[in-house]
PDB file of C-alpha atoms (C1' of nucleotides) in Angstrom:
ATOM      1  CA  MET A  10      40.989-136.879 -24.803  1.00 68.00           C
ATOM      2  CA  PRO A  11      37.924-137.992 -26.637  1.00 90.00           C
ATOM      3  CA  GLU A  12      36.260-135.563 -28.671  1.00 93.00           C
ATOM      4  CA  LEU A  13      33.665-136.024 -31.400  1.00 94.00           C
ATOM      5  CA  PRO A  14      35.450-138.399 -33.578  1.00 93.00           C
ATOM      6  CA  GLU A  15      36.473-140.789 -30.729  1.00 92.00           C
ATOM      7  CA  VAL A  16      33.134-140.809 -29.165  1.00 93.00           C
ATOM      8  CA  GLU A  17      31.814-141.982 -32.754  1.00 93.00           C
ATOM      9  CA  THR A  18      34.484-144.493 -32.958  1.00 92.00           C
ATOM     10  CA  ILE A  19      33.573-146.057 -29.470  1.00 92.00           C
ATOM     11  CA  CYS A  20      29.701-145.656 -30.210  1.00 93.00           C
ATOM     12  CA  GLN A  21      30.838-147.738 -33.384  1.00 92.00           C
ATOM     13  CA  ASP A  22      32.562-150.289 -31.554  1.00 91.00           C
ATOM     14  CA  LEU A  23      30.085-150.713 -28.916  1.00 93.00           C
ATOM     15  CA  ARG A  24      27.094-151.130 -31.585  1.00 94.00           C
ATOM     16  CA  THR A  25      28.789-154.384 -32.704  1.00 92.00           C
ATOM     17  CA  CYS A  26      29.306-155.712 -29.800  1.00 91.00           C
ATOM     18  CA  GLY A  27      26.181-158.175 -29.592  1.00 93.00           C
ATOM     19  CA  LEU A  28      24.963-156.319 -26.461  1.00 96.00           C
ATOM     20  CA  ILE A  29      22.018-154.878 -27.757  1.00 97.00           C
ATOM     21  CA  GLY A  30      18.681-156.465 -26.830  1.00 98.00           C
ATOM     22  CA  GLU A  31      20.701-158.098 -23.842  1.00 98.00           C
ATOM     23  CA  PRO A  32      19.440-157.824 -20.630  1.00 98.00           C
ATOM     24  CA  ILE A  33      21.608-156.463 -17.649  1.00 98.00           C
ATOM     25  CA  ARG A  34      21.572-159.003 -15.310  1.00 98.00           C
ATOM     26  CA  GLY A  35      23.677-156.601 -12.398  1.00 97.00           C
ATOM     27  CA  ILE A  36      25.560-153.348 -11.753  1.00 96.00           C
ATOM     28  CA  VAL A  37      28.494-153.010 -10.144  1.00 96.00           C
ATOM     29  CA  VAL A  38      29.440-149.590  -9.059  1.00 95.00           C
ATOM     30  CA  THR A  39      33.081-148.805  -7.192  1.00 94.00           C
ATOM     31  CA  TRP A  40      32.721-144.924  -7.796  1.00 95.00           C
ATOM     32  CA  GLU A  41      29.833-143.561  -7.112  1.00 94.00           C
ATOM     33  CA  LYS A  42      30.054-139.882  -8.193  1.00 94.00           C
ATOM     34  CA  THR A  43      30.392-141.426 -11.846  1.00 95.00           C
ATOM     35  CA  ILE A  44      26.485-141.953 -11.529  1.00 95.00           C
ATOM     36  CA  THR A  45      25.460-138.839  -9.397  1.00 88.00           C
ATOM     37  CA  PRO A  46      22.967-137.675  -8.584  1.00 90.00           C
ATOM     38  CA  LEU A  47      21.699-141.144  -8.225  1.00 93.00           C
ATOM     39  CA  SER A  48      22.957-143.628  -5.679  1.00 94.00           C
ATOM     40  CA  ALA A  49      24.016-147.009  -6.639  1.00 95.00           C
ATOM     41  CA  GLU A  50      20.764-148.604  -5.444  1.00 96.00           C
ATOM     42  CA  GLU A  51      18.601-146.180  -7.695  1.00 95.00           C
ATOM     43  CA  PHE A  52      20.917-146.446 -10.449  1.00 96.00           C
ATOM     44  CA  SER A  53      20.813-150.472 -10.486  1.00 97.00           C
ATOM     45  CA  GLY A  54      17.273-150.673  -9.637  1.00 97.00           C
ATOM     46  CA  ARG A  55      16.266-148.788 -12.510  1.00 97.00           C
ATOM     47  CA  LEU A  56      19.260-150.533 -14.822  1.00 97.00           C
ATOM     48  CA  VAL A  57      18.820-154.279 -13.672  1.00 98.00           C
ATOM     49  CA  GLY A  58      16.546-156.328 -16.052  1.00 98.00           C
ATOM     50  CA  ARG A  59      16.379-153.518 -18.938  1.00 98.00           C
ATOM     51  CA  ALA A  60      18.688-153.845 -21.914  1.00 98.00           C
ATOM     52  CA  ILE A  61      20.573-151.254 -24.323  1.00 98.00           C
ATOM     53  CA  ALA A  62      18.005-150.848 -27.270  1.00 98.00           C
ATOM     54  CA  ARG A  63      20.045-148.365 -29.384  1.00 96.00           C
ATOM     55  CA  ILE A  64      23.768-146.759 -29.316  1.00 96.00           C
ATOM     56  CA  ASP A  65      23.841-142.874 -30.690  1.00 96.00           C
ATOM     57  CA  ARG A  66      26.422-140.242 -30.439  1.00 95.00           C
ATOM     58  CA  ARG A  67      25.502-136.438 -29.523  1.00 95.00           C
ATOM     59  CA  ALA A  68      28.152-133.954 -29.358  1.00 95.00           C
ATOM     60  CA  LYS A  69      30.720-135.790 -27.180  1.00 95.00           C
ATOM     61  CA  TYR A  70      27.723-137.808 -25.491  1.00 95.00           C
ATOM     62  CA  ILE A  71      27.438-141.503 -25.950  1.00 96.00           C
ATOM     63  CA  HIS A  72      23.390-142.048 -26.036  1.00 96.00           C
ATOM     64  CA  PHE A  73      22.132-145.610 -24.579  1.00 97.00           C
ATOM     65  CA  THR A  74      18.590-145.708 -25.005  1.00 97.00           C
ATOM     66  CA  LEU A  75      17.001-148.268 -22.806  1.00 97.00           C
ATOM     67  CA  ASP A  76      14.094-150.713 -23.956  1.00 98.00           C
ATOM     68  CA  ASP A  77      12.048-149.074 -21.703  1.00 97.00           C
ATOM     69  CA  GLY A  78      12.641-145.727 -22.990  1.00 97.00           C
ATOM     70  CA  GLN A  79      15.140-144.192 -20.295  1.00 96.00           C
ATOM     71  CA  ASN A  80      18.084-142.867 -21.636  1.00 96.00           C
ATOM     72  CA  LEU A  81      21.719-143.272 -20.279  1.00 96.00           C
ATOM     73  CA  LEU A  82      23.907-140.647 -21.223  1.00 95.00           C
ATOM     74  CA  VAL A  83      27.762-141.257 -20.797  1.00 96.00           C
ATOM     75  CA  HIS A  84      30.370-138.485 -20.922  1.00 95.00           C
ATOM     76  CA  LEU A  85      34.240-139.726 -21.240  1.00 94.00           C
ATOM     77  CA  ARG A  86      35.664-136.169 -19.713  1.00 92.00           C
ATOM     78  CA  MET A  87      39.392-136.376 -20.055  1.00 89.00           C
ATOM     79  CA  THR A  88      39.928-140.283 -19.357  1.00 91.00           C
ATOM     80  CA  GLY A  89      36.668-142.404 -19.759  1.00 93.00           C
ATOM     81  CA  ALA A  90      36.832-145.470 -21.619  1.00 93.00           C
ATOM     82  CA  PHE A  91      34.452-148.715 -22.343  1.00 93.00           C
ATOM     83  CA  SER A  92      35.695-152.179 -22.495  1.00 91.00           C
ATOM     84  CA  ILE A  93      34.234-155.652 -22.748  1.00 91.00           C
ATOM     85  CA  ARG A  94      35.385-158.339 -20.109  1.00 90.00           C
ATOM     86  CA  GLU A  95      34.814-161.884 -19.693  1.00 90.00           C
ATOM     87  CA  SER A  96      32.703-162.472 -16.774  1.00 89.00           C
ATOM     88  CA  ARG A  97      34.284-162.428 -13.296  1.00 82.00           C
ATOM     89  CA  CYS A  98      37.222-160.666 -14.231  1.00 85.00           C
ATOM     90  CA  ALA A  99      38.842-158.726 -11.418  1.00 85.00           C
ATOM     91  CA  MET A 100      38.091-155.397 -11.228  1.00 85.00           C
ATOM     92  CA  ASP A 101      41.071-152.903 -12.206  1.00 87.00           C
ATOM     93  CA  SER A 102      41.852-150.160  -9.821  1.00 88.00           C
ATOM     94  CA  HIS A 103      40.170-147.371 -12.222  1.00 92.00           C
ATOM     95  CA  ASP A 104      37.072-149.351 -13.101  1.00 94.00           C
ATOM     96  CA  ARG A 105      34.420-147.013 -11.664  1.00 95.00           C
ATOM     97  CA  VAL A 106      31.030-148.959 -13.190  1.00 96.00           C
ATOM     98  CA  ALA A 107      30.424-152.687 -14.617  1.00 96.00           C
ATOM     99  CA  PHE A 108      27.371-153.612 -16.323  1.00 96.00           C
ATOM    100  CA  ILE A 109      27.227-157.596 -16.116  1.00 96.00           C
ATOM    101  CA  TYR A 110      25.416-159.752 -18.469  1.00 97.00           C
ATOM    102  CA  ALA A 111      24.934-163.219 -18.366  1.00 97.00           C
ATOM    103  CA  ASP A 112      28.195-163.841 -20.564  1.00 95.00           C
ATOM    104  CA  ARG A 113      30.407-160.902 -19.802  1.00 95.00           C
ATOM    105  CA  GLU A 114      30.808-157.669 -18.531  1.00 95.00           C
ATOM    106  CA  LEU A 115      30.697-153.818 -19.977  1.00 95.00           C
ATOM    107  CA  VAL A 116      33.298-151.986 -17.901  1.00 94.00           C
ATOM    108  CA  PHE A 117      33.397-148.209 -17.593  1.00 94.00           C
ATOM    109  CA  HIS A 118      37.274-147.339 -16.489  1.00 93.00           C
ATOM    110  CA  ASP A 119      37.812-143.691 -15.617  1.00 93.00           C
ATOM    111  CA  THR A 120      41.619-142.771 -14.330  1.00 92.00           C
ATOM    112  CA  ARG A 121      40.923-139.265 -13.140  1.00 91.00           C
ATOM    113  CA  LYS A 122      37.186-139.703 -12.481  1.00 93.00           C
ATOM    114  CA  PHE A 123      35.777-136.711 -14.769  1.00 93.00           C
ATOM    115  CA  GLY A 124      33.505-138.906 -16.324  1.00 94.00           C
ATOM    116  CA  ARG A 125      29.727-138.983 -15.900  1.00 95.00           C
ATOM    117  CA  MET A 126      26.832-141.170 -16.221  1.00 96.00           C
ATOM    118  CA  THR A 127      23.297-139.645 -16.246  1.00 95.00           C
ATOM    119  CA  LEU A 128      20.069-141.598 -16.248  1.00 95.00           C
ATOM    120  CA  CYS A 129      17.064-139.463 -17.847  1.00 94.00           C
ATOM    121  CA  THR A 130      13.607-140.117 -19.144  1.00 93.00           C
ATOM    122  CA  ASN A 131      14.023-137.093 -21.423  1.00 92.00           C
ATOM    123  CA  THR A 132      17.404-135.745 -22.640  1.00 92.00           C
ATOM    124  CA  CYS A 133      16.514-132.422 -23.354  1.00 87.00           C
ATOM    125  CA  GLY A 134      18.018-130.988 -20.415  1.00 89.00           C
ATOM    126  CA  ILE A 135      21.416-132.297 -20.909  1.00 92.00           C
ATOM    127  CA  PHE A 136      21.044-132.194 -25.079  1.00 93.00           C
ATOM    128  CA  GLY A 137      19.015-128.899 -25.212  1.00 91.00           C
ATOM    129  CA  ARG A 138      22.158-126.905 -24.229  1.00 90.00           C
ATOM    130  CA  LEU A 139      24.248-128.158 -27.103  1.00 93.00           C
ATOM    131  CA  GLY A 140      24.906-126.252 -30.176  1.00 94.00           C
ATOM    132  CA  PRO A 141      24.517-127.880 -33.653  1.00 95.00           C
ATOM    133  CA  GLU A 142      26.435-131.015 -34.832  1.00 95.00           C
ATOM    134  CA  PRO A 143      29.060-130.373 -37.067  1.00 96.00           C
ATOM    135  CA  PHE A 144      27.705-132.310 -39.802  1.00 96.00           C
ATOM    136  CA  ASP A 145      24.062-131.144 -39.583  1.00 96.00           C
ATOM    137  CA  PRO A 146      23.019-130.855 -42.959  1.00 96.00           C
ATOM    138  CA  THR A 147      20.755-127.200 -41.893  1.00 96.00           C
ATOM    139  CA  LEU A 148      23.916-126.180 -40.778  1.00 96.00           C
ATOM    140  CA  ASP A 149      25.288-124.243 -44.217  1.00 96.00           C
ATOM    141  CA  ALA A 150      27.633-121.687 -44.802  1.00 96.00           C
ATOM    142  CA  GLU A 151      25.091-118.574 -44.502  1.00 96.00           C
ATOM    143  CA  VAL A 152      24.070-119.974 -41.225  1.00 96.00           C
ATOM    144  CA  PHE A 153      27.299-120.713 -39.622  1.00 96.00           C
ATOM    145  CA  HIS A 154      28.635-117.130 -40.522  1.00 96.00           C
ATOM    146  CA  GLN A 155      25.532-115.972 -38.861  1.00 95.00           C
ATOM    147  CA  LYS A 156      26.174-117.718 -35.682  1.00 95.00           C
ATOM    148  CA  LEU A 157      30.048-116.211 -35.792  1.00 95.00           C
ATOM    149  CA  MET A 158      28.707-112.823 -36.372  1.00 95.00           C
ATOM    150  CA  SER A 159      26.547-112.733 -33.538  1.00 93.00           C
ATOM    151  CA  HIS A 160      29.580-113.227 -30.979  1.00 93.00           C
ATOM    152  CA  ARG A 161      32.479-111.327 -30.727  1.00 90.00           C
ATOM    153  CA  ARG A 162      34.637-113.824 -28.664  1.00 92.00           C
ATOM    154  CA  MET A 163      37.715-115.159 -29.926  1.00 93.00           C
ATOM    155  CA  LEU A 164      37.613-118.036 -32.608  1.00 95.00           C
ATOM    156  CA  LYS A 165      39.092-120.502 -30.292  1.00 94.00           C
ATOM    157  CA  PRO A 166      37.205-120.259 -27.381  1.00 94.00           C
ATOM    158  CA  LEU A 167      33.828-119.797 -29.033  1.00 95.00           C
ATOM    159  CA  LEU A 168      34.702-123.211 -31.451  1.00 95.00           C
ATOM    160  CA  LEU A 169      35.143-125.260 -28.025  1.00 95.00           C
ATOM    161  CA  ASP A 170      31.815-123.975 -26.783  1.00 94.00           C
ATOM    162  CA  GLN A 171      30.033-127.068 -26.876  1.00 94.00           C
ATOM    163  CA  GLY A 172      26.427-124.500 -26.831  1.00 93.00           C
ATOM    164  CA  PHE A 173      27.889-122.692 -29.842  1.00 95.00           C
ATOM    165  CA  ILE A 174      28.813-126.013 -32.105  1.00 95.00           C
ATOM    166  CA  ALA A 175      29.052-129.593 -30.216  1.00 95.00           C
ATOM    167  CA  GLY A 176      31.844-131.897 -30.506  1.00 95.00           C
ATOM    168  CA  LEU A 177      34.929-130.214 -30.620  1.00 95.00           C
ATOM    169  CA  GLY A 178      37.702-129.963 -28.327  1.00 94.00           C
ATOM    170  CA  ASN A 179      41.284-128.880 -28.039  1.00 93.00           C
ATOM    171  CA  ILE A 180      42.653-131.060 -30.795  1.00 92.00           C
ATOM    172  CA  TYR A 181      40.019-130.671 -33.478  1.00 94.00           C
ATOM    173  CA  VAL A 182      40.051-126.782 -32.742  1.00 95.00           C
ATOM    174  CA  ASP A 183      43.551-126.137 -33.407  1.00 94.00           C
ATOM    175  CA  GLU A 184      43.603-128.479 -36.239  1.00 94.00           C
ATOM    176  CA  SER A 185      40.435-126.942 -37.893  1.00 95.00           C
ATOM    177  CA  LEU A 186      41.822-123.358 -37.569  1.00 95.00           C
ATOM    178  CA  PHE A 187      45.367-124.356 -39.123  1.00 95.00           C
ATOM    179  CA  ALA A 188      43.279-126.187 -42.171  1.00 96.00           C
ATOM    180  CA  ALA A 189      41.043-122.870 -42.313  1.00 96.00           C
ATOM    181  CA  ARG A 190      44.466-120.487 -42.135  1.00 96.00           C
ATOM    182  CA  LEU A 191      42.481-118.766 -39.423  1.00 95.00           C
ATOM    183  CA  HIS A 192      44.182-117.289 -35.881  1.00 95.00           C
ATOM    184  CA  PRO A 193      42.556-118.633 -33.033  1.00 94.00           C
ATOM    185  CA  CYS A 194      42.866-115.119 -31.653  1.00 94.00           C
ATOM    186  CA  ALA A 195      40.740-113.891 -34.682  1.00 94.00           C
ATOM    187  CA  HIS A 196      37.326-112.377 -33.285  1.00 93.00           C
ATOM    188  CA  ALA A 197      34.640-114.311 -34.578  1.00 95.00           C
ATOM    189  CA  ASP A 198      32.114-111.329 -36.082  1.00 94.00           C
ATOM    190  CA  GLU A 199      35.216-110.104 -38.250  1.00 94.00           C
ATOM    191  CA  LEU A 200      35.004-113.247 -40.341  1.00 96.00           C
ATOM    192  CA  THR A 201      34.274-112.649 -44.084  1.00 96.00           C
ATOM    193  CA  PRO A 202      31.609-114.904 -45.359  1.00 96.00           C
ATOM    194  CA  ALA A 203      34.231-116.908 -47.348  1.00 97.00           C
ATOM    195  CA  GLN A 204      36.421-117.393 -44.171  1.00 96.00           C
ATOM    196  CA  ALA A 205      33.358-118.627 -42.338  1.00 96.00           C
ATOM    197  CA  SER A 206      32.333-121.099 -45.307  1.00 97.00           C
ATOM    198  CA  ASN A 207      36.103-122.476 -44.988  1.00 97.00           C
ATOM    199  CA  LEU A 208      36.204-122.518 -41.536  1.00 96.00           C
ATOM    200  CA  LEU A 209      32.756-125.071 -41.747  1.00 96.00           C
ATOM    201  CA  MET A 210      34.346-127.051 -44.415  1.00 97.00           C
ATOM    202  CA  ALA A 211      37.984-127.363 -42.622  1.00 96.00           C
ATOM    203  CA  ILE A 212      36.086-128.593 -39.403  1.00 96.00           C
ATOM    204  CA  ARG A 213      34.443-131.190 -41.383  1.00 96.00           C
ATOM    205  CA  LEU A 214      36.977-132.256 -43.086  1.00 95.00           C
ATOM    206  CA  VAL A 215      39.467-132.695 -40.239  1.00 94.00           C
ATOM    207  CA  LEU A 216      36.115-134.446 -38.181  1.00 94.00           C
ATOM    208  CA  ARG A 217      35.915-136.917 -41.135  1.00 94.00           C
ATOM    209  CA  GLU A 218      39.916-137.684 -41.550  1.00 93.00           C
ATOM    210  CA  SER A 219      39.602-138.466 -37.924  1.00 93.00           C
ATOM    211  CA  ILE A 220      36.864-140.741 -37.982  1.00 92.00           C
ATOM    212  CA  GLU A 221      38.191-142.503 -40.957  1.00 91.00           C
ATOM    213  CA  ASN A 222      41.324-143.157 -38.619  1.00 90.00           C
ATOM    214  CA  ARG A 223      38.962-144.103 -35.702  1.00 82.00           C
ATOM    215  CA  GLY A 224      40.283-140.958 -33.638  1.00 87.00           C
ATOM    216  CA  THR A 225      43.150-139.636 -32.252  1.00 85.00           C
ATOM    217  CA  SER A 226      45.134-142.212 -29.466  1.00 76.00           C
ATOM    218  CA  LEU A 227      47.790-139.938 -27.871  1.00 64.00           C
ATOM    219  CA  GLY A 228      50.628-141.108 -25.644  1.00 54.00           C
ATOM    220  CA  GLU A 229      50.362-144.531 -24.226  1.00 44.00           C
ATOM    221  CA  GLY A 230      47.982-143.807 -21.412  1.00 43.00           C
ATOM    222  CA  ASP A 231      45.132-145.843 -20.440  1.00 44.00           C
ATOM    223  CA  GLY A 232      42.409-143.204 -21.819  1.00 42.00           C
ATOM    224  CA  ASN A 233      43.546-144.725 -24.937  1.00 42.00           C
ATOM    225  CA  PHE A 234      41.811-147.760 -25.301  1.00 44.00           C
ATOM    226  CA  HIS A 235      38.758-148.422 -27.062  1.00 53.00           C
ATOM    227  CA  SER A 236      35.806-151.111 -26.487  1.00 48.00           C
ATOM    228  CA  ASP A 237      38.142-153.312 -28.872  1.00 48.00           C
ATOM    229  CA  GLY A 238      41.335-152.425 -27.458  1.00 47.00           C
ATOM    230  CA  ARG A 239      42.224-150.955 -30.806  1.00 55.00           C
ATOM    231  CA  TYR A 240      44.150-147.549 -30.933  1.00 67.00           C
ATOM    232  CA  GLY A 241      42.828-144.877 -33.424  1.00 83.00           C
ATOM    233  CA  SER A 242      45.722-144.031 -35.645  1.00 82.00           C
ATOM    234  CA  ASN A 243      44.700-139.945 -36.527  1.00 84.00           C
ATOM    235  CA  ALA A 244      47.716-139.060 -34.323  1.00 84.00           C
ATOM    236  CA  THR A 245      50.139-139.128 -37.336  1.00 84.00           C
ATOM    237  CA  ARG A 246      47.893-136.638 -39.441  1.00 86.00           C
ATOM    238  CA  LEU A 247      47.903-134.160 -36.734  1.00 91.00           C
ATOM    239  CA  LYS A 248      49.547-130.772 -38.498  1.00 93.00           C
ATOM    240  CA  VAL A 249      49.984-128.622 -35.627  1.00 93.00           C
ATOM    241  CA  PHE A 250      48.592-130.084 -32.183  1.00 91.00           C
ATOM    242  CA  GLN A 251      51.449-131.077 -30.047  1.00 87.00           C
ATOM    243  CA  ARG A 252      53.918-130.563 -32.791  1.00 90.00           C
ATOM    244  CA  THR A 253      55.676-127.327 -31.006  1.00 90.00           C
ATOM    245  CA  GLY A 254      58.938-126.835 -32.731  1.00 89.00           C
ATOM    246  CA  SER A 255      58.659-128.831 -35.798  1.00 91.00           C
ATOM    247  CA  THR A 256      57.869-127.308 -39.293  1.00 93.00           C
ATOM    248  CA  CYS A 257      54.713-126.446 -41.056  1.00 94.00           C
ATOM    249  CA  PRO A 258      53.693-128.942 -43.269  1.00 94.00           C
ATOM    250  CA  ARG A 259      52.278-125.823 -45.701  1.00 95.00           C
ATOM    251  CA  CYS A 260      54.973-123.789 -45.139  1.00 96.00           C
ATOM    252  CA  SER A 261      57.735-124.893 -43.074  1.00 95.00           C
ATOM    253  CA  ALA A 262      57.580-122.162 -40.489  1.00 94.00           C
ATOM    254  CA  ILE A 263      57.876-123.652 -37.213  1.00 92.00           C
ATOM    255  CA  ILE A 264      55.095-124.205 -35.142  1.00 92.00           C
ATOM    256  CA  GLU A 265      54.157-122.080 -31.929  1.00 92.00           C
ATOM    257  CA  ARG A 266      52.581-123.313 -28.895  1.00 90.00           C
ATOM    258  CA  ARG A 267      51.284-120.508 -26.748  1.00 90.00           C
ATOM    259  CA  VAL A 268      47.765-120.256 -24.322  1.00 90.00           C
ATOM    260  CA  VAL A 269      44.961-118.575 -25.406  1.00 92.00           C
ATOM    261  CA  GLY A 270      42.113-118.550 -23.324  1.00 90.00           C
ATOM    262  CA  GLN A 271      43.956-120.746 -20.820  1.00 88.00           C
ATOM    263  CA  ARG A 272      44.181-123.428 -23.129  1.00 91.00           C
ATOM    264  CA  ALA A 273      47.186-124.783 -24.742  1.00 91.00           C
ATOM    265  CA  THR A 274      47.049-123.876 -28.258  1.00 93.00           C
ATOM    266  CA  HIS A 275      48.930-124.648 -31.229  1.00 93.00           C
ATOM    267  CA  LEU A 276      49.301-122.880 -34.734  1.00 94.00           C
ATOM    268  CA  CYS A 277      51.772-122.030 -37.323  1.00 94.00           C
ATOM    269  CA  PRO A 278      52.446-118.183 -37.225  1.00 93.00           C
ATOM    270  CA  ARG A 279      52.960-117.734 -40.936  1.00 95.00           C
ATOM    271  CA  CYS A 280      49.678-119.478 -42.258  1.00 95.00           C
ATOM    272  CA  GLN A 281      47.583-118.301 -39.491  1.00 95.00           C
ATOM    273  CA  VAL A 282      48.321-114.609 -39.163  1.00 93.00           C
ATOM    274  CA  LEU A 283      45.716-112.113 -37.531  1.00 88.00           C
ATOM    275  CA  SER A 284      44.239-109.579 -39.901  1.00 79.00           C
TER     276      SER A 284
ATOM    277  C1'  DA B   7      60.536-134.955  -3.831  1.00 64.45           C
ATOM    278  C1'  DG B   8      57.960-131.601  -5.533  1.00 64.45           C
ATOM    279  C1'  DA B   9      55.721-128.725  -9.021  1.00 64.45           C
ATOM    280  C1'  DG B  10      53.683-127.904 -13.008  1.00 64.45           C
ATOM    281  C1'  DC B  11      51.736-129.752 -16.870  1.00 64.45           C
ATOM    282  C1'  DT B  12      47.129-132.482 -19.151  1.00 64.45           C
ATOM    283  C1'  DG B  13      42.821-133.757 -24.185  1.00 64.45           C
ATOM    284  C1'  DT B  14      36.921-131.546 -20.335  1.00 64.45           C
ATOM    285  C1'  DT B  15      33.041-128.842 -18.699  1.00 64.45           C
ATOM    286  C1'  DA B  16      30.497-126.795 -14.437  1.00 64.45           C
ATOM    287  C1'  DC B  17      30.175-122.957 -11.592  1.00 64.45           C
ATOM    288  C1'  DC B  18      30.927-118.836  -9.691  1.00 64.45           C
ATOM    289  C1'  DA B  19      32.437-113.779  -9.979  1.00 64.45           C
ATOM    290  C1'  DA B  20      33.582-109.485 -12.649  1.00 64.45           C
TER     291       DA B  20
ATOM    292  C1'  DT C   7      27.969-111.115 -23.083  1.00 64.45           C
ATOM    293  C1'  DT C   8      32.013-112.728 -21.951  1.00 64.45           C
ATOM    294  C1'  DT C   9      36.505-113.450 -19.497  1.00 64.45           C
ATOM    295  C1'  DG C  10      39.005-115.267 -16.066  1.00 64.45           C
ATOM    296  C1'  DG C  11      39.656-118.263 -12.110  1.00 64.45           C
ATOM    297  C1'  DT C  12      38.524-122.348  -9.755  1.00 64.45           C
ATOM    298  C1'  DA C  13      37.600-126.923  -8.757  1.00 64.45           C
ATOM    299  C1'  DA C  14      36.830-131.990  -9.985  1.00 64.45           C
ATOM    300  C1'  DC C  15      41.347-136.010 -10.010  1.00 64.45           C
ATOM    301  C1'  DA C  16      45.198-138.622 -11.094  1.00 64.45           C
ATOM    302  C1'  DG C  17      49.205-139.624 -13.796  1.00 64.45           C
ATOM    303  C1'  DC C  18      53.256-137.799 -16.185  1.00 64.45           C
ATOM    304  C1'  DT C  19      57.384-135.199 -17.114  1.00 64.45           C
ATOM    305  C1'  DC C  20      61.306-132.577 -15.883  1.00 64.45           C
TER     306       DC C  20
END
DNA sequence: AGAGCTGTTACCAA
DNA sequence: TTTGGTAACAGCTC
């Protein structure tokens, strides 16, 4: 579930929780794979006594910078989520890691166990493989067009590729392609400069709108709760994603669902034509 | 009961 | 270089 807008929202919430600068008193790990390759002992040893100095987002990663310069990179994957609990609360069956503070706990909850926390002294190993942030000011229409021209892949799998552009997932790729009136199967190197520019603007518009709505929460799943328990409201603004069979808000054609690159894909067959 | 689906990504093979 | 398949895992829907 969490793509760029959801991770951004979580970072905003975590920054205002008052945990920054507070020393970590203890760590509880109930699912060791979450913190691979470190053991629970190594992980605790390097974090207990430290404090979070800052919290940033890069792509879909939450980047905690510790007060000794270490970096804790958290990827939520499908169902990861953070919440703040009172001290000594019973762990939920899907809680994987808890950071114990003097008066409360920061708990990482992850039903499907795909989420990962990586402790590193240098972020380059992980961030070095990522493409530009969608809002990177140096990523202008011309640069984006050039990037598209150097790939012959279909648009949708390319936009999902975090090495091409970072932060988009299935929801926002479908929404961005709809907004730009581009077919998910169109080939990247066939876009005109105007189409490339439209696509970049569409991506930014769709992401900005979702961030303003605190992200998209789908269904009632527990992957939806944010650190403060509030839900994002962007689901009601989605134009095509999970709206199969409904009418296109632009032309009233029926929204289609098909599989592109092994991913469920939603599009308007009239607005998004393959040229 | 059981099969097939799911918003992510790494890895491997062709 | 790009594509396709699989695996990690659990819950939901039909």
